[in-house]
Coordinates of C-alpha atoms and ligand atoms in Angstrom, one line a residue:
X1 CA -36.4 -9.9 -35.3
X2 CA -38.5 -7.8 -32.8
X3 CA -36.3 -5.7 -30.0
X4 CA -38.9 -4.5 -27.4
X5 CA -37.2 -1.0 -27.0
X6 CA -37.7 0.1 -23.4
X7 CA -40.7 2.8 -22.8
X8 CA -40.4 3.4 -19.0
X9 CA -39.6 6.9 -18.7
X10 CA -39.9 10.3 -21.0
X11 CA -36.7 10.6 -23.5
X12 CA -34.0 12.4 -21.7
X13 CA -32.8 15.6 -21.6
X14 CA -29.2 15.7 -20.7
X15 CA -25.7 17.5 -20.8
X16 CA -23.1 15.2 -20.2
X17 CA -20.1 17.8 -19.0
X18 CA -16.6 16.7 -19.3
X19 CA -16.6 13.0 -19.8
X20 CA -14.1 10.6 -21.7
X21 CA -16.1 9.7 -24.4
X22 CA -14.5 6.4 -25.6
X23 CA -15.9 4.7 -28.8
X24 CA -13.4 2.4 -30.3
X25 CA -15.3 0.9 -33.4
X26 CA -15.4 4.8 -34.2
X27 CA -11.9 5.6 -33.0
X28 CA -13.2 8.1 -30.6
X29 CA -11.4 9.2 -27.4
X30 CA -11.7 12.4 -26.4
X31 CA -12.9 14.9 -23.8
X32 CA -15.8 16.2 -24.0
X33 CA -19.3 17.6 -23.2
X34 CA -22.3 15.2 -24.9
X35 CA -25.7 16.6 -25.0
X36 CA -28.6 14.6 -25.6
X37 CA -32.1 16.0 -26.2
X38 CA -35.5 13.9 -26.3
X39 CA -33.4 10.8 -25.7
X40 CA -30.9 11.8 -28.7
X41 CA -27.2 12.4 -29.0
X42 CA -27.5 16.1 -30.4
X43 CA -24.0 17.1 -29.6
X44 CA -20.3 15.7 -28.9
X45 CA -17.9 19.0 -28.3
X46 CA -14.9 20.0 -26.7
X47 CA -15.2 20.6 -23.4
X48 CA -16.6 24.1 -22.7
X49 CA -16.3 25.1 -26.5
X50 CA -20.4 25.0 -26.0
X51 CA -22.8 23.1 -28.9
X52 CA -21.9 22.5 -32.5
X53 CA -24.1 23.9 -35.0
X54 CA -27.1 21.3 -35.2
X55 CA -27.1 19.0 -38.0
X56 CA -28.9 16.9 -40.5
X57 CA -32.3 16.3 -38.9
X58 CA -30.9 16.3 -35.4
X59 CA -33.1 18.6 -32.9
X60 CA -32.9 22.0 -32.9
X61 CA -29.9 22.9 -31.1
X62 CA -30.1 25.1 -27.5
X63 CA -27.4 26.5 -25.6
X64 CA -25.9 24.3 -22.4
X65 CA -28.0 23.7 -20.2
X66 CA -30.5 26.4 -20.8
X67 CA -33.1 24.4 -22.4
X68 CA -33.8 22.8 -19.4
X69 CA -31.5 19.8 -19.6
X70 CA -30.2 17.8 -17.0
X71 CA -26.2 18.8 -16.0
X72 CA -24.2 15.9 -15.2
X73 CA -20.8 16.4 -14.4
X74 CA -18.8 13.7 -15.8
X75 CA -15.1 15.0 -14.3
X76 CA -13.4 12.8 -16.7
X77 CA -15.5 9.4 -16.4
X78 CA -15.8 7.2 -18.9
X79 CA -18.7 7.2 -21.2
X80 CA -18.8 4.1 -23.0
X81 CA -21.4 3.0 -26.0
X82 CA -23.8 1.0 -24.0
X83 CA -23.5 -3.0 -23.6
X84 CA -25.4 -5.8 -25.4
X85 CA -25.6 -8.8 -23.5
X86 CA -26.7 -12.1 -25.6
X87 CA -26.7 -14.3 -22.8
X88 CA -29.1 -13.3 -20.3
X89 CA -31.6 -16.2 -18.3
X90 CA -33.9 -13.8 -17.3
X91 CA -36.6 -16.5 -15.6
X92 CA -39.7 -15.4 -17.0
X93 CA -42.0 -17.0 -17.4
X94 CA -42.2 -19.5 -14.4
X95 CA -39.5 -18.2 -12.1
X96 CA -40.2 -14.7 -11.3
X97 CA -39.2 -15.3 -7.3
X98 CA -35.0 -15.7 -9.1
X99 CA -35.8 -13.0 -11.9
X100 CA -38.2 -10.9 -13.4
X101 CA -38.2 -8.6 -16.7
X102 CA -38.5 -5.5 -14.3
X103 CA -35.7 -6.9 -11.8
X104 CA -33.4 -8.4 -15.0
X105 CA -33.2 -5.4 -17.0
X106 CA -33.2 -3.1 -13.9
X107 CA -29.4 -5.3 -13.0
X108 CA -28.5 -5.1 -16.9
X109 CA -29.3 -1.2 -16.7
X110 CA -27.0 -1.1 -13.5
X111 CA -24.4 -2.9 -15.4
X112 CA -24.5 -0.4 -17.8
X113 CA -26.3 -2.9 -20.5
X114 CA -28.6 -1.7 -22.7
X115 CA -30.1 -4.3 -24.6
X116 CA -30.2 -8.2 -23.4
X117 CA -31.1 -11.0 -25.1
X118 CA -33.4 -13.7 -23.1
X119 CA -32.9 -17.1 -23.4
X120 CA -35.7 -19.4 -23.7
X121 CA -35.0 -21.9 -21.0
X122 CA -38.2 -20.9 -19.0
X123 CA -41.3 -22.7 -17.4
X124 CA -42.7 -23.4 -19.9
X125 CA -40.0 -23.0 -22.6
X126 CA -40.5 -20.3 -24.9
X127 CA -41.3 -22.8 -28.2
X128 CA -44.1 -21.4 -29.5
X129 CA -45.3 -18.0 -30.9
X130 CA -47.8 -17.7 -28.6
X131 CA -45.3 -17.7 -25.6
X132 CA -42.8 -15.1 -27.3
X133 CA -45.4 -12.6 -28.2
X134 CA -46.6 -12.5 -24.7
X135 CA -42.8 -12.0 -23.3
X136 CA -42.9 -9.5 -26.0
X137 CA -46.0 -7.6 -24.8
X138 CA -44.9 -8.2 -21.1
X139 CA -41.4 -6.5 -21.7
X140 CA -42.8 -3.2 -23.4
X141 CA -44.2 -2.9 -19.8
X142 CA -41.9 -4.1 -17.6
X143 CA -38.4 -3.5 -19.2
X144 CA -36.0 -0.7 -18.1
X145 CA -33.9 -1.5 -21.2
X146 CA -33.9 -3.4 -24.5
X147 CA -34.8 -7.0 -24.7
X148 CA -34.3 -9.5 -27.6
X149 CA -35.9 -13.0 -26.9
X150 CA -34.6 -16.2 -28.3
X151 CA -36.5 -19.0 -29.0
X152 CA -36.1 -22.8 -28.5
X153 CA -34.6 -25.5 -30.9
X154 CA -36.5 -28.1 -29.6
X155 CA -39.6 -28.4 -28.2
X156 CA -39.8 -28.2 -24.4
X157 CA -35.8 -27.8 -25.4
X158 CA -36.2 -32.1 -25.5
X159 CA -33.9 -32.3 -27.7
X160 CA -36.4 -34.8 -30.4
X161 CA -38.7 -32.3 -32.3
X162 CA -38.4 -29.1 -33.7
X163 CA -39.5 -26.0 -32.1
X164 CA -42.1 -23.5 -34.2
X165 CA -38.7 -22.0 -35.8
X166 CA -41.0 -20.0 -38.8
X167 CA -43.3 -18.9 -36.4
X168 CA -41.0 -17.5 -33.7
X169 CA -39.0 -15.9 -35.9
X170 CA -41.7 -14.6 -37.7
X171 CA -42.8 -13.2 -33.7
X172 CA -39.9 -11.7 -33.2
X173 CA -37.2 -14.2 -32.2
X174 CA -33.4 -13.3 -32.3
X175 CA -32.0 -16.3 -32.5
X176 CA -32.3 -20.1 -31.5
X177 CA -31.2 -22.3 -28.6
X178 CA -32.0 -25.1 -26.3
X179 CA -28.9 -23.1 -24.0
X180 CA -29.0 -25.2 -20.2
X181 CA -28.4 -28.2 -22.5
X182 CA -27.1 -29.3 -25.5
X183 CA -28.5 -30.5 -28.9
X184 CA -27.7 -34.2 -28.9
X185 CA -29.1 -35.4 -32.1
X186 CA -27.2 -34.3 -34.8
X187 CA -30.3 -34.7 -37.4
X188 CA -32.0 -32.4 -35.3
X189 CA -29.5 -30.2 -35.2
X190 CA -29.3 -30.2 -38.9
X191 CA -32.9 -29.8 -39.2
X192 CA -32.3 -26.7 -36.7
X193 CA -29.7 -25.3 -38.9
X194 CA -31.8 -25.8 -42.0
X195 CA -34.7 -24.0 -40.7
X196 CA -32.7 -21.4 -38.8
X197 CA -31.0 -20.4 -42.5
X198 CA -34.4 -20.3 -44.2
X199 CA -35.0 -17.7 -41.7
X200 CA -32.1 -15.4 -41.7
X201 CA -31.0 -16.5 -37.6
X202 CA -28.1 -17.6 -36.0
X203 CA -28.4 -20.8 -33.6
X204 CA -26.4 -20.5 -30.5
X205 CA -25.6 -23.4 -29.3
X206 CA -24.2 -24.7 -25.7
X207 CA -22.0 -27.3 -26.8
X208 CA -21.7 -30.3 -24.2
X209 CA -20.9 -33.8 -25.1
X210 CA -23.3 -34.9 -22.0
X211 CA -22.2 -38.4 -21.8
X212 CA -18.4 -36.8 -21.2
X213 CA -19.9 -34.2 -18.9
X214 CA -21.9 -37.3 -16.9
X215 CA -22.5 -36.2 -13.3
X216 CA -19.6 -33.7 -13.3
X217 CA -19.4 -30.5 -11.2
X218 CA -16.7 -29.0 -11.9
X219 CA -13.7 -28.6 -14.2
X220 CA -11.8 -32.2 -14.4
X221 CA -8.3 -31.6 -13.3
X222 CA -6.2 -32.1 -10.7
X223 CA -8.3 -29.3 -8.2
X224 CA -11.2 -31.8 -8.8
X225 CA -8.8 -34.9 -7.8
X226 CA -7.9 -33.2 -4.7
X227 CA -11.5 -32.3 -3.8
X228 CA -12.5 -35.8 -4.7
X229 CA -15.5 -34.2 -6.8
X230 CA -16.2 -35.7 -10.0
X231 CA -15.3 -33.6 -12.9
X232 CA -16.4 -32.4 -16.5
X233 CA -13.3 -32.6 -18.9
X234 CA -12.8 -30.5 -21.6
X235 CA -13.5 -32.2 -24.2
X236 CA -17.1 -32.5 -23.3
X237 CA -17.1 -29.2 -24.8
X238 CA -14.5 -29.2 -27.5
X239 CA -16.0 -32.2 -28.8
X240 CA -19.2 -31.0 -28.8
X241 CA -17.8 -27.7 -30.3
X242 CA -16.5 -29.8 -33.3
X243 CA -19.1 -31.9 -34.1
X244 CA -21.6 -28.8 -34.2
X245 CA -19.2 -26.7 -36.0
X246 CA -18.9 -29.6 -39.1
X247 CA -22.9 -29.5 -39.1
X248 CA -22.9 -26.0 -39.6
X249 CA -20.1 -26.3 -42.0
X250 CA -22.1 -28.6 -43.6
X251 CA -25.3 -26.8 -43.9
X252 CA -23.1 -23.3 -44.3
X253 CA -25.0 -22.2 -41.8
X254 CA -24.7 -19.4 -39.5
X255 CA -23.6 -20.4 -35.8
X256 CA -22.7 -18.6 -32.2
X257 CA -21.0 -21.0 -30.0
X258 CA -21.9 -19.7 -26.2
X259 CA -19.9 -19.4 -23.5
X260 CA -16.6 -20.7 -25.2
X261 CA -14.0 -22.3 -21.3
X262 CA -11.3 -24.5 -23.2
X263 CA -8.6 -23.9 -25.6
X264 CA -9.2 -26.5 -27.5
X265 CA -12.9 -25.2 -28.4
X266 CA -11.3 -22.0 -29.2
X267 CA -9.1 -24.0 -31.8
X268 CA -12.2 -25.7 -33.2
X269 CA -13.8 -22.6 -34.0
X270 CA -10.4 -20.7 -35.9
X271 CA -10.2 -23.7 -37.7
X272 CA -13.8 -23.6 -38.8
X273 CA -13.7 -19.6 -39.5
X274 CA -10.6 -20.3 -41.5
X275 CA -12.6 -22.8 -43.8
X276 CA -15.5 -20.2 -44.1
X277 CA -17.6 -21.3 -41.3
X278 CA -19.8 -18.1 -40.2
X279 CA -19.2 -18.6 -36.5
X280 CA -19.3 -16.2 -33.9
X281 CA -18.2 -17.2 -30.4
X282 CA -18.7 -15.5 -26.8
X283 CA -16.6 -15.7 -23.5
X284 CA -18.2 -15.1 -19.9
X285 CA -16.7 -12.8 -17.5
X286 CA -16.2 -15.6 -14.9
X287 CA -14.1 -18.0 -17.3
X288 CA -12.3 -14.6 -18.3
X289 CA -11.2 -13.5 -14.5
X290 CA -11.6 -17.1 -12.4
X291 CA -10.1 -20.4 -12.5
X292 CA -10.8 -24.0 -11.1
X293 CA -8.1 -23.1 -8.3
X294 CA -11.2 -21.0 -7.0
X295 CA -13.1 -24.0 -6.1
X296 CA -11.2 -24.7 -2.9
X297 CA -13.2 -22.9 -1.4
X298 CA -16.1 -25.0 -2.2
X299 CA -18.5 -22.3 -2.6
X300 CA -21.6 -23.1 -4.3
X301 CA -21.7 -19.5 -6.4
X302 CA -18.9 -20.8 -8.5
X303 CA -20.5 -23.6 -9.4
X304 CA -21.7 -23.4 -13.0
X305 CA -21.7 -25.2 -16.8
X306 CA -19.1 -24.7 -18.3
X307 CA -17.3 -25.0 -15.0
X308 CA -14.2 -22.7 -14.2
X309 CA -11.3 -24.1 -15.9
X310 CA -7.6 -24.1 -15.5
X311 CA -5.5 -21.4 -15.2
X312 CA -3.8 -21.9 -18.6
X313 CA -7.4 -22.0 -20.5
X314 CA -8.2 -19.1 -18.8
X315 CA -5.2 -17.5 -20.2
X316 CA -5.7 -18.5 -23.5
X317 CA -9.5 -16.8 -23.4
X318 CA -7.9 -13.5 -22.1
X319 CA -5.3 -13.2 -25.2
X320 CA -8.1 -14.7 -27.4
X321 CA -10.2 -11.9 -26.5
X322 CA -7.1 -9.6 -26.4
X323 CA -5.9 -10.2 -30.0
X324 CA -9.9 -10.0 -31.4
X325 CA -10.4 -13.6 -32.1
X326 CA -13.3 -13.3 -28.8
X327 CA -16.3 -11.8 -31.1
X328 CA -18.2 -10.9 -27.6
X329 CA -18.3 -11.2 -23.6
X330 CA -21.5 -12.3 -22.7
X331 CA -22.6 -13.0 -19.0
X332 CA -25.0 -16.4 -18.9
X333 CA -26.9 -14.5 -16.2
X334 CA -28.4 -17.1 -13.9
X335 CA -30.4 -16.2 -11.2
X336 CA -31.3 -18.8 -8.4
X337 CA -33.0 -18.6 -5.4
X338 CA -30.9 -19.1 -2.1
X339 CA -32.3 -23.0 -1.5
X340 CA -30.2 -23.9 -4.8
X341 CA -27.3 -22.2 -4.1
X342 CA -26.7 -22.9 0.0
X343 CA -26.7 -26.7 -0.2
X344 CA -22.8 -28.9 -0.5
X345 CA -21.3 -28.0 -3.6
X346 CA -22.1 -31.2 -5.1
X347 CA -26.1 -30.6 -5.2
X348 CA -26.0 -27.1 -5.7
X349 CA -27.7 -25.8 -8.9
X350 CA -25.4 -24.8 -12.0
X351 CA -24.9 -20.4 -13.2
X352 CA -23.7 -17.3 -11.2
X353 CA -25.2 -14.1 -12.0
X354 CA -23.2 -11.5 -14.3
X355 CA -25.0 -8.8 -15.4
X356 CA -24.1 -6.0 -12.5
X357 CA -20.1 -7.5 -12.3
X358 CA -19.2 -7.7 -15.5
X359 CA -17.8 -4.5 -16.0
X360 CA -16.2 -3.8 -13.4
X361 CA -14.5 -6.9 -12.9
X362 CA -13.3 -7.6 -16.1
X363 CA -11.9 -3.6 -16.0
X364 CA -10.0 -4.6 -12.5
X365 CA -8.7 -7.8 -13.5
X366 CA -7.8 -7.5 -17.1
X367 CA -7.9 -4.0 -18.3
X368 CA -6.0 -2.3 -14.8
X369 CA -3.5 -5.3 -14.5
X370 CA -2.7 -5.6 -18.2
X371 CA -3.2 -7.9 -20.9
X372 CA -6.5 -6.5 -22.6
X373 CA -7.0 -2.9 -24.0
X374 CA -9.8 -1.0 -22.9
X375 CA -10.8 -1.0 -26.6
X376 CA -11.2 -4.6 -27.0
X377 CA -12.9 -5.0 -23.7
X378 CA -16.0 -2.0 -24.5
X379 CA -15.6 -3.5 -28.2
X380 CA -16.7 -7.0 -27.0
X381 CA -19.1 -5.9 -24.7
X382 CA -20.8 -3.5 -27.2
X383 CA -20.5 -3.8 -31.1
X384 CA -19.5 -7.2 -30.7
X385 CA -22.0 -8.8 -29.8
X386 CA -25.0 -6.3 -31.1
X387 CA -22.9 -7.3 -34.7
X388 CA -22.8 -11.1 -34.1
X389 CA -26.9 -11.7 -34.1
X390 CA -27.4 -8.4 -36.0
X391 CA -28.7 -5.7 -33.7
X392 CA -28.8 -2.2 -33.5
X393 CA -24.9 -1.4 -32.8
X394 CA -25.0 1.6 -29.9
X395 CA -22.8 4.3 -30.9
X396 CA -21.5 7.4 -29.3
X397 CA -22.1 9.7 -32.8
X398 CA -24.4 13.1 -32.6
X399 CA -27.9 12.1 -34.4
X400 CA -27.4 8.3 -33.1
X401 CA -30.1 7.3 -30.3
X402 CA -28.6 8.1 -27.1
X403 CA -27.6 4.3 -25.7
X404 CA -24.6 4.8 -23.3
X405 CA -23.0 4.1 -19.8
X406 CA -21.0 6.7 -18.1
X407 CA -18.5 4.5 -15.8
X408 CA -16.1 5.8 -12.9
X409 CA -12.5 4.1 -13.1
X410 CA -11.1 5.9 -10.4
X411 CA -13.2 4.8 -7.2
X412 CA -12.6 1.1 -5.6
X413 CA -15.5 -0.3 -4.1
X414 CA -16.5 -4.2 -2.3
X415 CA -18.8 -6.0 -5.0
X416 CA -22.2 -6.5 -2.4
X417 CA -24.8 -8.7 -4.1
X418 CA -27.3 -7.8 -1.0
X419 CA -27.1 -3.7 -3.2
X420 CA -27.7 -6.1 -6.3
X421 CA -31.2 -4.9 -8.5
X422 CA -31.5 -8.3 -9.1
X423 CA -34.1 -10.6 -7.0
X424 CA -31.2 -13.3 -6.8
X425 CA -27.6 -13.6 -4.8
X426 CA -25.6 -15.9 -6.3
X427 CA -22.3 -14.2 -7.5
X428 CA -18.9 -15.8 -7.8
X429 CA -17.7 -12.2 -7.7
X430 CA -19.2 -11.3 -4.1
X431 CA -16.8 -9.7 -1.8
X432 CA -14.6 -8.8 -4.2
X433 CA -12.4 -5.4 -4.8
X434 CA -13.3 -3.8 -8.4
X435 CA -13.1 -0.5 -10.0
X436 CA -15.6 0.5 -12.8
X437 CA -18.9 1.7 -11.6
X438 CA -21.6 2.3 -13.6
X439 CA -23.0 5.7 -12.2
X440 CA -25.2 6.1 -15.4
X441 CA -27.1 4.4 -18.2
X442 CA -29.0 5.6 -20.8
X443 CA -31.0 2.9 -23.0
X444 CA -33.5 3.5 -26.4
X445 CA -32.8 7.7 -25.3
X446 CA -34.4 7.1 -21.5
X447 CA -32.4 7.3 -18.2
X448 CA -32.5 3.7 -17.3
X449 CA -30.3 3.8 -14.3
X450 CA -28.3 6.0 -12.2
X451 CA -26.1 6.3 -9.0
Ligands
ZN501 ZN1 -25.2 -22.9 -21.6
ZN502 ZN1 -26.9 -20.0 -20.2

């Protein structure tokens, strides 16, 4: 696996003053100051109780602020290990006027992401070794933070022959998926799993029944009735969800179902880890905070796949992801350019983006109004998913690599995709009310964004 760590920038040199440094997977909470020097966590102290002795091989040590470092005054935000997003349809190659690697990690930076993981759904589809070593070369350029690439199951993600599996992942590739659609042949599927545990990597599969799903645009229930739109049940997914999971069983392979919308999937896959299945499952920030109630308003930007579901599965994600059974939050990032979006709801093009909201509004609406801790929230968006495909976990721990987001809970501001870093609009968050602001990030020890 090959993570292009981000080179734009010189390592930073920074004193972090007063912040809440919050790290659950280490059980840290506490105030304090957080130095970093040449882009690596040298201290974590009291506040105003000055530098701890240096350590280990950690760099030499230098009092606050006088070797030149950067004072930021923290006042109490939050400084948060820095997100991993799995899920992230960055465009490229073929659609740089929706997203590019420079605009896609510049939006994860300003989410307060530090590494992303690309899926392969591009023009052309990232198959081959030859196309994944050029992303590769083209994000040590371009990136702002970390990028992971996956690679295809099928070729041309066709769904009838295998993709290069050895080669990619012998390129660099994080993981496998034909994620936009599913895998409809189960033999290929097999023959996916087969390869993919010969080779050490998860697949992640979008599980869709399409024949269920047909021409479906949103959730099937009684909003779609009303609207007199033709719907996609659940059980295009849960059945999908099942038959993939037996394969896996099967083949005792190791599997991350994607963006997880219905109970019943979420049953599937407890069963399956109950009978030893290595699954690993994410949840999107849209299925987490929206419903299929939201579609009244027939705007296009909640239009994706899976489609916003009911209220009641949208409950049972929240306490899945409450109680720890949710390994990771991921966003399905999908940029589109404003002819797919601003046509009737009907035609409009699938995916919101997620990568500057997800934060903030999963803080608003399920950390500030109850029902999720703060530590199972960072937890998912963090550790969670860096553990499910085996990256680099960020930590907040003196001698770790300095991979962080410093957040402010306090202020409320109106979610404005038009400030957005990314090239494209179409968020089913705009004009919303959040808290949670990222004001910094630092990814691979390099400022990658502030406020
Ligand atoms: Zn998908
Ligand atoms: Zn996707």
């Amino acid at each position: 696996m090959t993570i292009t760590i981000a080179k734009r920038g010189s390592k930073a040199n920074l004193l972090i003053k007063d912040a809440r440094v919050f790290d659950p997977e280490r059980g840290v909470d506490m105030r304090a100051d957080v130095a970093v020097e040449r882009g690596q966590i040298s201290s974590i102290a009291p506040v105003g109780k000055g530098r701890s002795p240096h350590r280990g091989d950690a760099p030499e040590a230098t009092d606050s602020g006088a070797s030149g470092a950067e004072i930021i005054e923290a006042a109490g935000r939050l400084l948060v290990p820095g997100f991993v997003d799995l899920h992230t349809h960055l465009r490229t190659p073929g659609r740089e006027d929706e997203e590019d690697l420079t605009s896609g990690t510049a939006a994860a930076a300003a989410g307060g992401y530090v590494t992303i993981c690309a899926m392969p759904n591009t023009e052309p589809v990232v198959d081959n070794a030859s196309v994944l070593s050029s992303l590769i070369e083209r994000a040590e350029a371009e990136a702002s933070v970390s990028v992971a690439f996956l690679g295809a199951i099928s070729r041309g993600q066709e769904g009838i022959r295998l993709a290069d599996i050895w080669d990619m992942a012998e390129a660099g590739a994080v993981a496998f998926s034909d994620d936009g659609r599913p895998v409809t042949d189960g033999g290929l599927l097999r023959a996916a799993f087969q390869a993919a545990k010969l080779v050490g990597l998860p697949l992640v599969l979008h599980c869709e029944d399409s024949d269920l799903a047909a021409t479906g645009v949103m959730n099937e229930s009684e909003v779609s009735a009303r609207l007199g739109l033709a719907g996609i049940p659940c059980s295009a997914e849960s059945a999908a969800a099942a038959r993939d999971l037996e394969i896996a069983a099967y083949e005792d392979a190791r599997v991350h179902i994607a963006h997880v919308s219905c109970v019943r999937t979420l049953g599937h896959i407890r069963r399956a880890r109950e009978g030893g299945v290595t699954v690993t499952c994410e949840v999107t920030p849209h299925h987490l905070t929206l419903s299929d109630e939201e579609v009244f308003s027939l705007d296009a930007n909640l239009k994706m796949n899976p489609p916003l579901r009911s209220e009641a599965d949208r409950q049972a994600l929240v306490e899945a992801l409450a109680a720890g059974d949710m390994d990771c939050i991921a966003t399905d990032h999908a940029p589109h350019a404003p002819q797919e979006k601003e046509t009737p709801f009907e035609e409009a093009a699938f995916g919101t983006l997620g990568l500057e909201t997800a934060f903030p509004v999963l803080y608003t609406r399920l950390v500030e109004s109850g029902g999720v801790p703060l530590e199972r929230l960072v937890a998912a968006m963090s550790t969670g998913p860096a553990r499910a495909v085996g990256l680099p976990e960020p930590a907040l721990e003196e001698g770790e690599e300095a991979n962080l987001a410093l957040i402010d809970t306090e202020e409320e501001f109106d979610i404005e995709p038009a400030r957005f870093q990314s090239k494209s609009r179409n968020s089913a968050f705009s004009g919303q009310k959040a808290k949670g602001k990222v004001k910094l990030t630092v990814a691979a020890g390099r400022v990658a964004y502030r406020l």
